[in-house]
mmCIF file of C-alpha atoms in Angstrom:
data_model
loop_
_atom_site.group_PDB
_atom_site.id
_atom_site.type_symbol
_atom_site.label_atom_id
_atom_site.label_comp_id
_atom_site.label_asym_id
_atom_site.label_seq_id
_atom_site.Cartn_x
_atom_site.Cartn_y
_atom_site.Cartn_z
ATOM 1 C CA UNK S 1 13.412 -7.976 20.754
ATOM 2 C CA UNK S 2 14.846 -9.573 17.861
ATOM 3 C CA UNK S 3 13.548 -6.513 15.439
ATOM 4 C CA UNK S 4 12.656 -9.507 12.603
ATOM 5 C CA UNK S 5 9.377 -8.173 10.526
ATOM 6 C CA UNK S 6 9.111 -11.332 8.443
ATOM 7 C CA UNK S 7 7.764 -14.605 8.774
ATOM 8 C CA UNK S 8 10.426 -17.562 9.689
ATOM 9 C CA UNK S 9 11.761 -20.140 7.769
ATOM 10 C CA UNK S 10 12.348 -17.549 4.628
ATOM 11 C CA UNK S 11 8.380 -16.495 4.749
ATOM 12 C CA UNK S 12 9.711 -12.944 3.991
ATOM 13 C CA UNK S 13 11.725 -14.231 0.479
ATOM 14 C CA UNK S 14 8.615 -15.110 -0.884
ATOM 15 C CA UNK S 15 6.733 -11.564 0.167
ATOM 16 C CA UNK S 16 9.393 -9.836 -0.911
ATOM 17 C CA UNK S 17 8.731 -11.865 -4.357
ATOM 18 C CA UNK S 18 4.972 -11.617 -4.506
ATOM 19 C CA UNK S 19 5.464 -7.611 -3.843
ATOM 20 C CA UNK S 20 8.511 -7.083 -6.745
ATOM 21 C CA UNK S 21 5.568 -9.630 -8.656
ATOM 22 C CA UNK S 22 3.127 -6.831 -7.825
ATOM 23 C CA UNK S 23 5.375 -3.785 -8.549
ATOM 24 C CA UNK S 24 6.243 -5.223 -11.685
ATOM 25 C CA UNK S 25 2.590 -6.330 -13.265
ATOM 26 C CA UNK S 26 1.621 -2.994 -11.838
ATOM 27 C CA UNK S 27 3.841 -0.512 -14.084
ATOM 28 C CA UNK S 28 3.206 -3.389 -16.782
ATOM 29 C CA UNK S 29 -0.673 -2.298 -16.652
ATOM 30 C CA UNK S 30 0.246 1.432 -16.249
ATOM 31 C CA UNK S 31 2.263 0.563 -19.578
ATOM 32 C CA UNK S 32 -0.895 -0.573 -21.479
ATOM 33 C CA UNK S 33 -3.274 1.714 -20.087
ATOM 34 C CA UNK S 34 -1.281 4.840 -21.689
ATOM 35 C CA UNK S 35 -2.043 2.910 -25.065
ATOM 36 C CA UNK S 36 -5.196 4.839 -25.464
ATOM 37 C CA UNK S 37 -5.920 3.377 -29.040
ATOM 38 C CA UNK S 38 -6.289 0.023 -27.099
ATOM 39 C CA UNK S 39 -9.853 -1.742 -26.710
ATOM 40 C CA UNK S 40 -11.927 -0.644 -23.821
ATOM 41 C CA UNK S 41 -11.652 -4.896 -22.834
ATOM 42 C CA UNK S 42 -8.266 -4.657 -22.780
ATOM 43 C CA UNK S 43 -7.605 -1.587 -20.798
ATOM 44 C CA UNK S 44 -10.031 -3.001 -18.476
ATOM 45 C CA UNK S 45 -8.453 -6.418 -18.281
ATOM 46 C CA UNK S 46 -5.167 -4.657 -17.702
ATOM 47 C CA UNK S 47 -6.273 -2.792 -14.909
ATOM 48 C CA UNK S 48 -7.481 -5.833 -13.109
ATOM 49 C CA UNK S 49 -4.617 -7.701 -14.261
ATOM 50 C CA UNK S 50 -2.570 -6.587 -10.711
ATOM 51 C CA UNK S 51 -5.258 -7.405 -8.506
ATOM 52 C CA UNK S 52 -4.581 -10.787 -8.164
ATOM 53 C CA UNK S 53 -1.449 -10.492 -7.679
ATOM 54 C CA UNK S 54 -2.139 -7.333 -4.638
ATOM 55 C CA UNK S 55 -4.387 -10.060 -2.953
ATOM 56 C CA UNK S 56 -1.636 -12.079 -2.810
ATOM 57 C CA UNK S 57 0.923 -9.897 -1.257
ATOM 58 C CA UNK S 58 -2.250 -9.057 1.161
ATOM 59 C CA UNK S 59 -2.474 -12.433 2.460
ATOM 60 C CA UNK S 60 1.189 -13.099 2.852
ATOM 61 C CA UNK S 61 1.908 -10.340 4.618
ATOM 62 C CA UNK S 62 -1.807 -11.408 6.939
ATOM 63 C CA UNK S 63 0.106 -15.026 7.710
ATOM 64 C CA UNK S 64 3.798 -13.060 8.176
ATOM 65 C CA UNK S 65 2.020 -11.259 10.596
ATOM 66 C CA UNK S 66 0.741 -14.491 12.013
ATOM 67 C CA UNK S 67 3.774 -16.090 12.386
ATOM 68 C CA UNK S 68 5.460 -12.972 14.518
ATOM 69 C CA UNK S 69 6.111 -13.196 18.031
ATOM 70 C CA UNK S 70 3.388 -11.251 20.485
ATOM 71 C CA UNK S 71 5.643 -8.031 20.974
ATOM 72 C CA UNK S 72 6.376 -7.716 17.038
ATOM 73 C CA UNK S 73 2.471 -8.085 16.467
ATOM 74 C CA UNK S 74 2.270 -4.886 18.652
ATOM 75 C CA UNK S 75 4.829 -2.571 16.568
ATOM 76 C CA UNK S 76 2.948 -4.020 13.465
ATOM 77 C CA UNK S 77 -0.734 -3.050 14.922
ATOM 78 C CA UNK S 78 0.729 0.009 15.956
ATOM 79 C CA UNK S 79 1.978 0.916 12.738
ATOM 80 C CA UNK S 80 -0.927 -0.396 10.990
ATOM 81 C CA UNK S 81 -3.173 2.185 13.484
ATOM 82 C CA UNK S 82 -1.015 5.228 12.381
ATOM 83 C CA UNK S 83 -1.755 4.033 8.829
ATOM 84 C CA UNK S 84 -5.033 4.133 7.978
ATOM 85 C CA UNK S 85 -6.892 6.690 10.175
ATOM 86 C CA UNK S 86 -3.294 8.590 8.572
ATOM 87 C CA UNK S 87 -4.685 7.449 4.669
ATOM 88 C CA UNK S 88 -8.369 8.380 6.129
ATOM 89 C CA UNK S 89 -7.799 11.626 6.617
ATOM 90 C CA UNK S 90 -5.349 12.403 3.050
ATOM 91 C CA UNK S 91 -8.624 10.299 1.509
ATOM 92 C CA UNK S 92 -11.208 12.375 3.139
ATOM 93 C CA UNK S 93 -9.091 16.065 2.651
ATOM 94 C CA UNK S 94 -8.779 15.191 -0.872
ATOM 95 C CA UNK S 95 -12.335 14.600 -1.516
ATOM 96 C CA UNK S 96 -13.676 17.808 0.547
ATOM 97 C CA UNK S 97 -11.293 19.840 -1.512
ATOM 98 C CA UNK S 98 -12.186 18.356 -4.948
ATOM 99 C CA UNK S 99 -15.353 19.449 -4.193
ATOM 100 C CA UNK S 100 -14.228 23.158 -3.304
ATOM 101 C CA UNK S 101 -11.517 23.464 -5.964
ATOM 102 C CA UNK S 102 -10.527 21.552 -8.931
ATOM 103 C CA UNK S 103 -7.732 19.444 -8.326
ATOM 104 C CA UNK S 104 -5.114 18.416 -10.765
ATOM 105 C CA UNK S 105 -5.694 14.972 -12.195
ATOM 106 C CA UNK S 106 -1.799 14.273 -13.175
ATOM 107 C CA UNK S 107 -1.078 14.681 -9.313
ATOM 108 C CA UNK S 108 -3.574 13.642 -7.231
ATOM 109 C CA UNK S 109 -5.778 10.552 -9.127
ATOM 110 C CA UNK S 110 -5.304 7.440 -7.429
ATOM 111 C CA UNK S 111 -2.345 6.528 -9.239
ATOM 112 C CA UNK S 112 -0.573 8.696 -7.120
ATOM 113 C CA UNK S 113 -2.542 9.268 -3.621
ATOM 114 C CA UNK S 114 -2.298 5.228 -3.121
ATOM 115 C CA UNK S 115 1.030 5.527 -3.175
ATOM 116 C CA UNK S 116 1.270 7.464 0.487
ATOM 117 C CA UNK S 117 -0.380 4.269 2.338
ATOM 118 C CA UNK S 118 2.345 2.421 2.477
ATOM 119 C CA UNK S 119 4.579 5.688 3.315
ATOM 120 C CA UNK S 120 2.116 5.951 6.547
ATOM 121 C CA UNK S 121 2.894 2.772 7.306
ATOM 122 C CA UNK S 122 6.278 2.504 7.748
ATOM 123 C CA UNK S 123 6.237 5.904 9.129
ATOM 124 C CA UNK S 124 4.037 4.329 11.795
ATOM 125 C CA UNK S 125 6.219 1.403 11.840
ATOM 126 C CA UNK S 126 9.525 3.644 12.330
ATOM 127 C CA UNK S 127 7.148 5.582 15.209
ATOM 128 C CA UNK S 128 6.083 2.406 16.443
ATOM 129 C CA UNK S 129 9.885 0.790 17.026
ATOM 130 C CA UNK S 130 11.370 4.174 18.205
ATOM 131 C CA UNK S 131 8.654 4.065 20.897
ATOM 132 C CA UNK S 132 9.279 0.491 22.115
ATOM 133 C CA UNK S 133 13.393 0.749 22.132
#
C-alpha cells in the first residue's frame, strides 16, 4: 500500500501542469468576462477558452487512474462514489430551493457551486484511505 495517487514515471508532473494550466486560463477567462463592455464573441470565446484545457486534465487524470495498481483503483472509485451522488444532491438542493426562494447569484451561480466537486472528492478520497488503513 504504497499510498502513490499518480501515474508512474512522473505521469503526475504533467497533471499537476495541465491542472495549474487549467487554474490559470480559468481566472484568465473570469478576468475577461468581468469586462462587460467586451463583445458578446469574445465573452463567449473566453468562456470556452478553459474547456480545452479541463478536457485535458480529464483525460490525464482517466490514464493516471489507469496506470494505478488494483487496490489504489479502489480508494479512487471509492472516492469518486462519495463524489458525485455528494455533488448530486448540493446540484439537486440548489435547484429545488431556487425554485422556492430566490437565491443569491454572487454565492451560489456556478462559479462557485462547481467549486465543492472536487472538495467531495478528496473528502471521499480522505474517507476512502482512512477506511482501508
Amino acid at each position: 500500500m504504497s499510498g502513490k495517487t499518480s501515474a508512474p514515471g512522473g505521469g503526475g508532473g504533467k497533471l499537476l501542469a495541465v491542472a495549474l494550466l487549467f487554474v490559470v486560463i480559468y481566472f484568465a477567462a473570469r478576468v475577461v468576462l468581468e469586462a462587460t463592455m467586451l463583445p458578446p464573441w469574445v465573452r463567449v470565446s473566453a468562456a470556452v477558452v478553459p474547456v480545452p484545457v479541463f478536457v485535458m486534465l480529464v483525460v490525464g487524470f482517466y490514464r493516471a487512474i489507469g496506470c494505478l495498481d488494483e487496490f489504489q483503483r479502489l480508494i479512487q472509485l471509492k472516492a469518486l462514489a462519495f463524489a458525485f451522488p455528494a455533488s448530486w444532491v448540493l446540484i439537486s438542493t440548489l435547484g429545488l430551493l431556487e425554485k422556492a426562494i430566490r437565491l443569491p447569484p454572487e454565492d451560489l451561480s456556478y462559479r462557485h457551486v462547481w467549486a465543492m466537486m472536487p472538495i467531495f472528492y478528496f473528502l471521499g478520497l480522505w474517507l476512502a484511505q482512512r477506511r482501508y488503513r
